[in-house]
Amino acid sequence: MKKRNLIWVLALFLLGLLLVACGGGDEPASDEPADTDSSSEADSDGEEAMDDEEGMDDEAMDDETMDDESGLPDLGGREVTIAVENAYLPFNYIDPDTGEPAGWDYDVWNEICSLLNCSPVYIEAGWEGMIQAVADGQYDAAADGITITEDRAEIVDFSNGYINIEQRLLVRIDEDRIESIESIVNDESLILGTQTGTTNYETALEYLPEERIQAFEQFPFAVQALIAGDIDAVIIDEVAGQGYLGENADALQLVGPSMSSDQLGFIYPLGSDLVEPVNVALGELVVNGFLEEVNAQYFGPGFTITYDDLFPPEEGSEDEGAALPDLGGREVTIAVENAYLPFNYIDPDTGEPAGWDYDVWNEICSLLNCSPVYIEAGWEGMIQAVADGQYDAAADGITITEDRAEIVDFSNGYINIEQRLLVRIDEDRIESIDDIVNNEDLLLGTQTGTTNYETALEYLPEERIQAFEQFPFAVQALIAGDIDAVIIDEVAGQGYLGENADALQLVGPSMSSDQLGFIYPLGSDLVEPVNAALAELASNGFLEEVNLQYFGPNFTITYDDLFPEE
C-alpha cells in the first residue's frame, strides 16, 4: 500500500525536552509516534499503557559486569540482535539518498552499545509477528516504536519508556459538531473510525459501544471513509494523524485534547539480562544530553524525510507495467469456495460470482497477461488439492502458516486478519478468551481445519472445543445455546452478524493477527510473477481501493443474504 507522508511536528521536539527533567538515571520521559501498520503502517496497537519501570539501582548490578571507569555495565563486546522494520519514520528506514539504514533507533542503539560495550546487529523484520518473534527468542531485542501495554508485557520484557504518544481525533475540515471525544459520545448519530488491533481501537471502546465504532484493517481505509463522509471522525496517534493530513490539509484537521498518552519502549524476551543494562544506558543518555540532541534531530522541524521519499510515487507506470512478467495469455485455474464473505461469494442480486478474490485476481491477470479460470471447491480439502496440482492456485482467505507451507507455496501476505470471539448479545460471562479458560462450564465452537481451531487449542483442552464442518453450523449452535462462544476471523464474524445483530456480538481483543496469502503447488512458477503483480497493485493504489470497497462500511452483504432462511 502506498505510504503517506508523515509530518513530524515541533510539538514532539518540545515534548522531547521533557526528557532532561528525568535525569539522574531514572526512566526517560519522551515523545512518541504512533503504532503503524504495514506493510506499512502497520502496525499498529491498542491497550492501556503500563506504569513506567523504575530506574535501576546501579549498585545492584553484578560487580563483574561493571566498568570501573564509567560505572556502567560492561557486556564484554557481545553481539545484540535487534529487530527493526526499516519502514517506520523516523525510527528506522532506508535513507533515500544513501541507501543505508538510518533513524532514531539506529542512533540510540549505537550509542547504547557504545556505553555498554556491545555490538548491535540490526535485522530487518516485518511488524507483523515481530513481538512474538522476540518473545520466542529469535531476536535479543526489537526497536520499532512499540507501545508499552500490559498484554504485551505478559510475553516480552520492556525497557523504560523513552517517548510518549498522544491519541487525537481526525475530522473533516468543515466539521463543526466535534470538538472533543465527548461531542461524539453525546451525539449517537456520529460514528468513530479506527484500525483493528491497535491501542486506538481500545481507547475508542473506552468511550463508545462497539456498534458506534467502525474498525478498518488499515488506517488509510479509515481516513478515506472519513473524507468520503461514511464516518465522522478517526481516533489516531497524533503523529500519524499529522502524516495523513499531507495533501489533505484542505480536507482534514486534528481536533480536541489528547485522549491518552502511551509510552514506547524496546522489547526483549522475558527474563532477558539486557533489560537492566539498557535502562542504565538510557538513563545515562538522558543525563549527558544525547537523547535531547537525537530527539531534536528526528522529531524537530529539521527532519523532512517522508514516506513519499522512501517509496516514491510511481512514474512512467506504462513502462513499469511492461516490465512485469508476461505469462503469454496462459490460463490459471484458481480454486474458490464462493461462500466466504467478502473474498468470494455468489452475488444475491445478480447470481454471478463476486468478491475481493475475483477483483484482485482479474487485475493480477490483467497485469501479467493471463486468463483466470475460477473453479468452485469446498474448503475441506482445498489446500491438499492445490498441493496435489489439481489447481494452479487457490484464493479463499487462506492464513499463512508454517505447517501449510510444507505442502504448498504461499504468495506474499496481502491482508491481516484478527481472530475474535463471537457470543450471544446477552452474554455477560465472556469479555475475553481468559473468561472461557477460567470457567470450565463454557464451551468454545469453531470450524475444523482452520487456524481458528488451532488458536482454540492453544487455550483450551480438546474436550472443551466443539468443532463443526462449517462456520454457519457453529453460529447456529451458538444462537441455540449449545455452545457459549465461537472463535472466528473478525471479517467473517462481521458477515455472520447480519440480521443476527440483535442476537450476536463480537467481544474482546484480538487473540492473534495473521496474514492471508494465495497458495500454489510447491515450486510453482506463478509465485514470483503474482508477488510482483501484488506489489504493483499496492504501489498503484488498487489494493487500497479494493480493500476499502470490501472491508469498508459500504460493504453490506451478509451471510443471511447469501443463505436466506427458508
Coordinates of C-alpha atoms in Angstrom, one line a residue:
M1 CA 0.0 0.0 0.0
K2 CA 1.3 3.4 -0.9
K3 CA 2.8 5.1 2.1
R4 CA 1.6 8.5 3.1
N5 CA 3.7 11.4 4.2
L6 CA 4.4 11.6 7.9
I7 CA 5.0 15.2 9.0
W8 CA 6.9 15.5 12.3
V9 CA 5.8 18.5 14.3
L10 CA 7.6 20.9 16.6
A11 CA 5.4 19.8 19.4
L12 CA 7.2 16.4 19.5
F13 CA 10.5 18.2 19.8
L14 CA 9.2 20.2 22.8
L15 CA 7.9 17.0 24.4
G16 CA 11.4 15.6 23.9
L17 CA 12.9 18.3 26.0
L18 CA 11.0 16.9 28.9
L19 CA 13.5 14.0 28.9
V20 CA 16.0 16.3 30.5
A21 CA 13.9 16.7 33.6
C22 CA 14.1 13.0 34.1
G23 CA 17.8 12.8 34.7
G24 CA 19.7 11.1 37.5
G25 CA 19.3 7.6 35.9
D26 CA 15.5 7.5 36.2
E27 CA 13.4 6.4 33.3
P28 CA 13.3 8.8 30.4
A29 CA 10.2 10.7 29.6
S30 CA 9.6 11.0 26.0
D31 CA 7.9 11.9 22.7
E32 CA 6.3 9.3 20.7
P33 CA 4.9 8.2 17.4
A34 CA 2.1 6.0 16.7
D35 CA 1.8 2.3 16.2
T36 CA 1.6 1.8 12.4
D37 CA 0.5 -0.9 10.1
S38 CA 2.4 -2.0 7.5
S39 CA 3.4 -3.2 5.3
S40 CA 3.4 -0.1 6.2
E41 CA 1.8 1.5 9.0
A42 CA 1.3 -1.2 10.2
D43 CA 1.0 -1.7 12.7
S44 CA -0.3 -0.5 14.9
D45 CA -1.9 -1.1 18.5
G46 CA -4.2 -0.7 21.4
E47 CA -4.2 -1.1 25.0
E48 CA -3.7 0.6 28.3
A49 CA -0.2 2.0 28.9
M50 CA 1.8 0.4 31.7
D51 CA 3.4 2.2 34.6
D52 CA 7.0 3.1 33.8
E53 CA 9.6 0.7 35.1
E54 CA 11.6 2.2 37.9
G55 CA 15.1 3.3 37.1
M56 CA 17.5 0.6 38.3
D57 CA 20.0 0.9 41.1
D58 CA 23.5 0.7 39.6
E59 CA 24.9 -0.7 42.8
A60 CA 22.7 -3.8 42.4
M61 CA 24.4 -4.8 39.2
D62 CA 26.9 -7.6 39.4
D63 CA 30.4 -6.2 40.0
E64 CA 31.8 -8.4 37.3
T65 CA 29.6 -6.6 34.7
M66 CA 30.5 -3.1 35.8
D67 CA 33.1 -1.0 34.0
D68 CA 35.5 0.5 36.6
E69 CA 35.8 3.9 34.9
S70 CA 32.2 4.7 33.8
G71 CA 30.3 2.7 36.4
L72 CA 28.1 1.4 33.5
P73 CA 27.5 -2.3 32.9
D74 CA 30.0 -4.0 30.6
L75 CA 28.6 -6.5 28.1
G76 CA 32.0 -7.7 27.1
G77 CA 31.6 -7.0 23.4
R78 CA 28.7 -9.4 22.9
E79 CA 26.5 -9.1 19.8
V80 CA 22.9 -7.9 20.4
T81 CA 20.4 -8.7 17.6
I82 CA 17.8 -6.0 17.2
A83 CA 14.7 -6.4 15.0
V84 CA 13.8 -3.3 13.1
E85 CA 11.2 -2.7 10.3
N86 CA 13.2 -0.3 8.3
A87 CA 10.0 1.3 7.2
Y88 CA 8.8 3.4 10.3
L89 CA 9.8 7.1 10.2
P90 CA 11.7 8.5 11.9
F91 CA 12.7 5.5 14.0
N92 CA 14.1 3.2 11.3
Y93 CA 14.2 3.5 7.5
I94 CA 16.5 3.1 4.5
D95 CA 17.9 6.6 3.7
P96 CA 16.7 7.5 0.2
D97 CA 20.0 9.4 -0.5
T98 CA 22.5 6.8 0.7
G99 CA 20.6 3.5 0.5
E100 CA 21.8 2.8 4.1
P101 CA 19.7 2.1 7.2
A102 CA 19.2 5.1 9.4
G103 CA 16.9 6.6 12.1
W104 CA 16.4 7.2 15.7
D105 CA 16.6 3.5 16.7
Y106 CA 20.0 3.2 15.0
D107 CA 21.5 6.3 16.6
V108 CA 20.2 5.4 20.0
W109 CA 21.2 1.7 20.0
N110 CA 24.6 2.5 18.5
E111 CA 25.1 4.9 21.4
I112 CA 23.7 2.4 24.0
C113 CA 26.2 -0.3 22.8
S114 CA 29.0 2.3 22.8
L115 CA 28.2 2.8 26.5
L116 CA 27.7 -0.9 27.4
N117 CA 30.5 -2.4 25.2
C118 CA 28.2 -4.4 22.9
S119 CA 27.9 -4.8 19.1
P120 CA 24.4 -4.1 17.7
V121 CA 23.3 -6.4 14.8
Y122 CA 20.2 -5.0 13.1
I123 CA 17.9 -7.5 11.4
E124 CA 15.1 -6.3 9.2
A125 CA 11.8 -7.9 10.2
G126 CA 8.1 -7.2 9.4
W127 CA 6.0 -5.5 12.1
E128 CA 3.5 -8.4 11.8
G129 CA 4.9 -11.1 14.1
M130 CA 7.8 -9.0 15.5
I131 CA 6.7 -9.0 19.1
Q132 CA 6.0 -12.8 19.1
A133 CA 9.4 -13.4 17.4
V134 CA 11.1 -11.6 20.2
A135 CA 9.1 -13.5 22.8
D136 CA 10.2 -16.7 21.1
G137 CA 13.9 -15.6 21.4
Q138 CA 14.5 -15.1 17.7
Y139 CA 16.0 -11.6 18.4
D140 CA 17.6 -10.2 21.6
A141 CA 15.5 -7.1 21.3
A142 CA 13.3 -5.1 19.0
A143 CA 13.2 -1.3 18.4
D144 CA 10.2 -0.3 16.2
G145 CA 8.1 2.3 18.1
I146 CA 6.4 -0.4 20.2
T147 CA 3.7 0.8 22.7
I148 CA 4.1 -0.5 26.2
T149 CA 1.0 -2.4 27.2
E150 CA 0.1 -4.9 29.9
D151 CA -0.9 -7.6 27.4
R152 CA 2.4 -7.4 25.6
A153 CA 4.3 -7.4 28.9
E154 CA 2.9 -10.9 29.5
I155 CA 5.1 -12.3 26.7
V156 CA 8.0 -9.8 26.5
D157 CA 10.0 -7.5 28.8
F158 CA 10.0 -3.8 28.1
S159 CA 12.7 -1.2 28.6
N160 CA 11.8 2.0 30.5
G161 CA 9.6 4.2 28.3
Y162 CA 11.5 6.6 26.1
I163 CA 8.9 8.5 24.2
N164 CA 5.2 9.5 24.7
I165 CA 2.4 9.4 22.1
E166 CA -0.9 11.2 22.2
Q167 CA -4.2 10.0 20.7
R168 CA -6.3 12.6 19.0
L169 CA -9.3 13.0 16.8
L170 CA -9.0 13.5 13.0
V171 CA -12.1 15.1 11.4
R172 CA -13.1 16.8 8.2
I173 CA -12.1 20.4 7.8
D174 CA -15.7 21.7 7.8
E175 CA -16.7 19.6 10.8
D176 CA -18.5 21.8 13.4
R177 CA -20.1 19.2 15.5
I178 CA -17.0 17.7 17.1
E179 CA -14.6 19.5 19.4
S180 CA -13.6 16.5 21.6
I181 CA -14.5 12.8 22.2
E182 CA -17.3 14.0 24.4
S183 CA -19.0 15.5 21.4
I184 CA -19.1 12.1 19.8
V185 CA -20.2 10.3 22.9
N186 CA -23.2 12.7 23.3
D187 CA -24.3 12.5 19.7
E188 CA -25.5 9.0 18.9
S189 CA -25.6 9.7 15.2
L190 CA -21.8 10.1 15.0
I191 CA -19.6 7.1 14.0
L192 CA -16.0 6.8 15.1
G193 CA -13.4 5.0 12.9
T194 CA -10.1 3.5 13.7
Q195 CA -7.9 0.4 13.0
T196 CA -8.4 -3.0 14.4
G197 CA -5.9 -4.4 16.8
T198 CA -4.5 -1.0 17.9
T199 CA -4.4 0.9 21.1
N200 CA -6.6 3.5 19.3
Y201 CA -9.3 0.9 19.0
E202 CA -9.0 0.0 22.6
T203 CA -9.3 3.7 23.5
A204 CA -12.4 4.0 21.3
L205 CA -14.0 1.2 23.2
E206 CA -13.5 3.1 26.5
Y207 CA -15.8 5.8 25.2
L208 CA -18.3 4.2 22.8
P209 CA -20.2 0.9 22.4
E210 CA -18.8 -1.4 19.7
E211 CA -21.7 -0.7 17.3
R212 CA -20.7 3.0 17.1
I213 CA -17.1 2.2 16.1
Q214 CA -16.2 1.3 12.6
A215 CA -12.9 -0.7 12.6
F216 CA -10.8 -0.9 9.5
E217 CA -7.9 -3.3 8.5
Q218 CA -5.7 -0.3 7.8
F219 CA -5.7 3.4 8.8
P220 CA -5.8 4.6 5.2
F221 CA -9.2 3.0 4.7
A222 CA -10.5 4.8 7.8
V223 CA -9.1 8.1 6.5
Q224 CA -10.7 7.6 3.1
A225 CA -14.0 6.7 4.7
L226 CA -13.7 9.9 6.8
I227 CA -13.1 12.1 3.7
A228 CA -16.0 10.3 1.9
G229 CA -18.3 11.1 4.8
D230 CA -19.0 7.5 5.7
I231 CA -17.7 8.1 9.2
D232 CA -17.5 11.3 11.3
A233 CA -14.1 11.1 13.0
V234 CA -11.0 8.8 13.3
I235 CA -9.1 8.3 16.5
I236 CA -5.5 8.1 15.7
D237 CA -2.0 8.7 17.1
E238 CA -1.2 12.4 16.7
V239 CA 2.0 11.9 14.7
A240 CA 0.3 9.5 12.3
G241 CA -2.6 12.0 12.0
Q242 CA -0.2 14.7 11.0
G243 CA 1.2 12.4 8.4
Y244 CA -2.3 11.7 7.0
L245 CA -3.0 15.4 6.6
G246 CA -0.3 15.8 4.0
E247 CA -2.1 16.8 0.8
N248 CA -5.4 16.5 2.7
A249 CA -4.7 19.6 4.7
D250 CA -7.6 21.4 3.0
A251 CA -9.9 18.4 3.9
L252 CA -8.9 17.2 7.3
Q253 CA -7.9 18.6 10.7
L254 CA -6.9 17.3 14.2
V255 CA -9.2 18.5 17.0
G256 CA -9.6 18.2 20.7
P257 CA -7.2 17.3 23.5
S258 CA -5.3 14.1 23.8
M259 CA -7.4 11.1 25.0
S260 CA -4.5 9.1 26.2
S261 CA -0.7 9.2 26.5
D262 CA 1.2 6.0 25.9
Q263 CA 4.8 5.2 26.1
L264 CA 7.1 3.4 23.7
G265 CA 9.8 1.0 24.8
F266 CA 12.3 -1.5 23.5
I267 CA 11.3 -5.2 24.0
Y268 CA 13.2 -8.3 24.9
P269 CA 12.4 -12.0 25.6
L270 CA 11.1 -12.4 29.2
G271 CA 13.9 -12.6 31.7
S272 CA 16.4 -11.0 29.4
D273 CA 19.7 -9.9 31.0
L274 CA 19.7 -6.8 28.7
V275 CA 16.8 -5.0 30.5
E276 CA 18.7 -3.5 33.3
P277 CA 21.9 -2.6 31.4
V278 CA 19.9 -0.9 28.7
N279 CA 17.8 1.0 31.2
V280 CA 21.0 2.2 32.9
A281 CA 22.3 3.3 29.5
L282 CA 19.1 5.1 28.6
G283 CA 19.3 7.0 31.9
E284 CA 22.9 8.0 31.1
L285 CA 21.7 9.3 27.6
V286 CA 19.2 11.5 29.4
V287 CA 21.8 12.9 31.8
N288 CA 24.5 13.5 29.2
G289 CA 22.1 15.2 26.8
F290 CA 22.3 12.7 24.0
L291 CA 18.6 11.9 23.9
E292 CA 17.7 15.6 23.9
E293 CA 20.0 16.0 20.9
V294 CA 18.8 13.0 19.0
N295 CA 15.1 13.9 19.6
A296 CA 15.7 17.3 18.3
Q297 CA 17.3 15.8 15.2
Y298 CA 14.5 13.3 14.4
F299 CA 11.4 14.9 15.9
G300 CA 12.2 18.6 15.2
P301 CA 11.3 20.6 12.2
G302 CA 14.7 19.9 10.6
F303 CA 13.6 16.2 9.8
T304 CA 11.9 16.4 6.4
I305 CA 12.1 12.8 5.1
T306 CA 8.6 11.5 4.3
Y307 CA 7.2 8.1 3.2
D308 CA 7.0 9.5 -0.3
D309 CA 10.8 9.9 -0.2
L310 CA 11.1 6.2 0.9
F311 CA 8.5 4.9 -1.5
P312 CA 8.3 7.5 -4.3
P313 CA 5.1 7.6 -6.4
E314 CA 5.3 5.5 -9.5
E315 CA 6.4 7.4 -12.6
G316 CA 6.0 6.1 -16.1
S317 CA 3.6 3.5 -15.0
E318 CA 3.1 2.2 -18.5
D319 CA 6.8 1.4 -18.9
E320 CA 6.9 -0.2 -15.5
G321 CA 3.8 -2.2 -16.2
A322 CA 5.6 -3.6 -19.3
A323 CA 8.4 -4.7 -17.1
L324 CA 6.1 -7.1 -15.2
P325 CA 6.3 -10.8 -16.1
D326 CA 4.3 -11.8 -19.2
L327 CA 2.5 -15.1 -18.8
G328 CA 1.7 -15.3 -22.5
G329 CA -2.1 -15.5 -22.1
R330 CA -2.0 -18.8 -20.2
E331 CA -5.0 -20.0 -18.2
V332 CA -4.6 -20.0 -14.4
T333 CA -7.1 -22.2 -12.6
I334 CA -8.0 -20.7 -9.2
A335 CA -9.9 -22.6 -6.5
V336 CA -12.5 -20.5 -4.6
E337 CA -15.2 -21.5 -2.2
N338 CA -17.8 -19.0 -3.3
A339 CA -19.1 -18.9 0.3
Y340 CA -16.6 -16.7 2.2
L341 CA -17.5 -13.1 2.5
P342 CA -16.2 -10.7 1.3
F343 CA -13.5 -12.7 -0.5
N344 CA -15.7 -14.8 -2.8
Y345 CA -19.5 -15.4 -3.0
I346 CA -22.4 -15.6 -5.4
D347 CA -23.9 -12.1 -5.6
P348 CA -27.6 -12.5 -4.4
D349 CA -28.8 -9.8 -6.8
T350 CA -27.1 -11.0 -10.0
G351 CA -26.4 -14.7 -9.3
E352 CA -22.8 -14.1 -10.5
P353 CA -19.6 -14.9 -8.6
A354 CA -18.1 -11.8 -7.0
G355 CA -15.8 -10.6 -4.2
W356 CA -12.3 -9.4 -3.3
D357 CA -10.6 -12.5 -4.7
Y358 CA -12.3 -12.1 -8.1
D359 CA -11.4 -8.4 -8.4
V360 CA -7.8 -8.9 -7.3
W361 CA -7.1 -11.9 -9.5
N362 CA -8.8 -10.3 -12.5
E363 CA -6.4 -7.3 -12.0
I364 CA -3.4 -9.6 -11.5
C365 CA -4.1 -11.4 -14.8
S366 CA -4.6 -8.0 -16.5
L367 CA -1.1 -7.1 -15.4
L368 CA 0.5 -10.5 -16.1
N369 CA -1.3 -11.4 -19.3
C370 CA -3.0 -14.5 -18.0
S371 CA -6.6 -15.7 -18.1
P372 CA -8.1 -16.6 -14.6
V373 CA -10.4 -19.7 -14.5
Y374 CA -12.3 -19.8 -11.2
I375 CA -13.3 -23.3 -10.0
E376 CA -15.7 -23.7 -7.1
A377 CA -14.2 -26.0 -4.5
G378 CA -15.0 -26.8 -0.9
W379 CA -12.7 -25.5 1.8
E380 CA -12.3 -29.0 3.2
G381 CA -9.5 -30.5 1.1
M382 CA -8.8 -27.3 -0.9
I383 CA -5.2 -26.9 0.3
Q384 CA -4.4 -30.6 -0.3
A385 CA -5.9 -30.3 -3.7
V386 CA -3.6 -27.5 -4.6
A387 CA -0.7 -29.4 -3.2
D388 CA -1.6 -32.3 -5.5
G389 CA -1.7 -30.0 -8.5
Q390 CA -5.4 -30.1 -9.1
Y391 CA -5.5 -26.3 -9.3
D392 CA -2.8 -23.7 -10.2
A393 CA -3.7 -21.6 -7.2
A394 CA -6.4 -21.1 -4.5
A395 CA -7.8 -17.8 -3.2
D396 CA -10.0 -18.3 -0.2
G397 CA -8.7 -16.2 2.7
I398 CA -6.0 -18.7 3.5
T399 CA -3.9 -18.0 6.5
I400 CA -0.1 -18.3 6.0
T401 CA 1.2 -21.0 8.5
E402 CA 4.4 -22.9 8.7
D403 CA 2.6 -26.3 8.5
R404 CA 0.8 -25.4 5.3
A405 CA 4.0 -24.0 3.8
E406 CA 5.4 -27.5 4.0
I407 CA 3.0 -28.7 1.2
V408 CA 2.1 -25.5 -0.7
D409 CA 3.9 -22.3 -1.7
F410 CA 2.4 -19.0 -0.5
S411 CA 2.2 -15.6 -2.1
N412 CA 3.3 -12.6 -0.1
G413 CA 0.8 -11.8 2.5
Y414 CA -1.9 -9.4 1.3
I415 CA -4.0 -8.7 4.3
N416 CA -4.1 -9.1 8.1
I417 CA -6.8 -11.0 9.9
E418 CA -7.7 -10.7 13.6
Q419 CA -9.3 -13.6 15.5
R420 CA -12.1 -12.6 17.8
L421 CA -14.9 -14.1 19.9
L422 CA -18.5 -14.2 18.7
V423 CA -21.0 -14.5 21.6
R424 CA -24.7 -14.1 22.2
I425 CA -25.9 -10.5 22.6
D426 CA -27.0 -11.1 26.2
E427 CA -23.7 -12.9 27.2
D428 CA -22.4 -11.4 30.4
R429 CA -19.8 -14.1 31.4
I430 CA -17.4 -13.6 28.5
E431 CA -15.3 -10.5 27.8
S432 CA -12.2 -12.3 26.6
I433 CA -10.8 -15.7 26.0
D434 CA -9.5 -15.7 29.6
D435 CA -13.1 -15.8 30.8
I436 CA -13.7 -19.0 28.9
V437 CA -10.4 -20.5 30.1
N438 CA -11.3 -19.8 33.7
N439 CA -14.9 -21.2 33.5
E440 CA -14.9 -24.9 32.8
D441 CA -18.6 -24.8 32.1
L442 CA -18.1 -22.8 28.9
L443 CA -17.7 -24.5 25.5
L444 CA -16.0 -22.9 22.5
G445 CA -17.0 -23.6 19.0
T446 CA -15.1 -23.2 15.7
Q447 CA -14.5 -24.9 12.3
T448 CA -12.3 -27.9 11.8
G449 CA -9.1 -27.5 9.8
T450 CA -8.8 -23.8 10.4
T451 CA -6.3 -21.6 12.2
N452 CA -9.2 -20.6 14.5
Y453 CA -9.3 -24.2 15.6
E454 CA -5.5 -24.2 16.2
T455 CA -5.9 -21.0 18.2
A456 CA -8.6 -22.6 20.3
L457 CA -6.3 -25.5 21.1
E458 CA -3.7 -23.0 22.4
Y459 CA -6.2 -22.0 25.2
L460 CA -8.4 -25.0 25.9
P461 CA -8.3 -28.8 26.1
E462 CA -9.9 -30.6 23.1
E463 CA -12.9 -31.7 25.1
R464 CA -13.9 -28.1 25.7
I465 CA -13.9 -27.3 21.9
Q466 CA -16.8 -28.1 19.7
A467 CA -15.6 -28.3 16.1
F468 CA -18.0 -28.0 13.2
E469 CA -17.6 -28.8 9.5
Q470 CA -18.6 -25.2 8.6
F471 CA -18.8 -22.0 10.5
P472 CA -22.6 -21.5 9.8
F473 CA -23.2 -24.7 11.9
A474 CA -21.1 -23.3 14.7
V475 CA -23.0 -20.0 14.6
Q476 CA -26.4 -21.8 14.7
A477 CA -25.2 -23.8 17.7
L478 CA -24.2 -20.6 19.4
I479 CA -27.6 -19.0 18.8
A480 CA -29.3 -22.2 20.0
G481 CA -27.3 -22.1 23.2
D482 CA -25.5 -25.4 22.6
I483 CA -22.1 -23.6 22.8
D484 CA -21.1 -20.4 24.5
A485 CA -18.8 -18.7 22.0
V486 CA -17.3 -19.1 18.6
I487 CA -13.7 -18.2 17.7
I488 CA -13.7 -16.7 14.3
D489 CA -11.9 -14.3 11.9
E490 CA -13.2 -10.8 12.6
V491 CA -14.2 -10.2 8.9
A492 CA -16.2 -13.4 8.8
G493 CA -17.7 -12.6 12.2
Q494 CA -19.0 -9.3 10.9
G495 CA -20.6 -11.2 8.0
Y496 CA -22.3 -13.6 10.3
L497 CA -23.8 -10.8 12.3
G498 CA -26.1 -9.7 9.5
E499 CA -29.7 -10.0 10.6
N500 CA -28.4 -11.5 13.8
A501 CA -27.1 -8.2 15.1
D502 CA -29.8 -8.4 17.8
A503 CA -28.6 -11.9 18.8
L504 CA -24.8 -11.9 18.4
Q505 CA -21.8 -9.6 19.1
L506 CA -18.1 -9.7 18.8
V507 CA -16.2 -9.2 22.1
G508 CA -12.7 -9.0 23.5
P509 CA -9.4 -8.1 22.0
S510 CA -7.8 -9.9 19.1
M511 CA -6.3 -13.3 20.0
S512 CA -3.9 -13.4 17.0
S513 CA -3.1 -11.4 13.9
D514 CA -2.4 -13.5 10.9
Q515 CA -1.6 -12.8 7.2
L516 CA -3.6 -14.2 4.3
G517 CA -1.9 -15.4 1.1
F518 CA -2.7 -17.2 -2.2
I519 CA -1.4 -20.8 -2.4
Y520 CA 0.2 -22.8 -5.2
P521 CA 1.7 -26.2 -5.7
L522 CA 5.3 -26.4 -4.3
G523 CA 7.7 -25.0 -6.9
S524 CA 5.0 -23.2 -8.9
D525 CA 6.3 -20.7 -11.4
L526 CA 3.4 -18.4 -10.5
V527 CA 4.8 -17.3 -7.1
E528 CA 7.2 -14.6 -8.2
P529 CA 5.0 -13.1 -11.0
V530 CA 2.0 -12.9 -8.7
N531 CA 4.1 -11.3 -6.0
A532 CA 5.4 -8.8 -8.5
A533 CA 1.8 -8.0 -9.5
L534 CA 0.7 -7.7 -5.9
A535 CA 3.5 -5.2 -5.3
E536 CA 2.3 -3.2 -8.3
L537 CA -1.3 -3.2 -7.0
A538 CA 0.0 -1.9 -3.7
S539 CA 2.0 0.9 -5.3
N540 CA -0.6 2.0 -7.8
G541 CA -3.3 2.2 -5.2
F542 CA -5.5 -0.6 -6.5
L543 CA -5.3 -2.7 -3.3
E544 CA -6.1 0.3 -1.2
E545 CA -9.2 0.9 -3.3
V546 CA -10.4 -2.6 -3.4
N547 CA -9.8 -3.1 0.3
L548 CA -11.9 -0.1 1.1
Q549 CA -14.7 -1.4 -1.2
Y550 CA -14.9 -4.8 0.5
F551 CA -13.7 -4.1 4.1
G552 CA -15.2 -0.7 4.5
P553 CA -18.6 0.3 5.8
N554 CA -20.3 0.3 2.4
F555 CA -20.0 -3.4 2.0
T556 CA -23.3 -4.6 3.4
I557 CA -23.8 -8.1 2.0
T558 CA -24.2 -10.7 4.8
Y559 CA -24.5 -14.5 5.0
D560 CA -28.2 -14.0 5.5
D561 CA -28.3 -12.5 2.0
L562 CA -26.4 -15.5 0.6
F563 CA -28.3 -18.2 2.5
P564 CA -31.7 -16.8 3.4
E565 CA -33.9 -18.8 5.8
E566 CA -36.5 -20.9 4.1

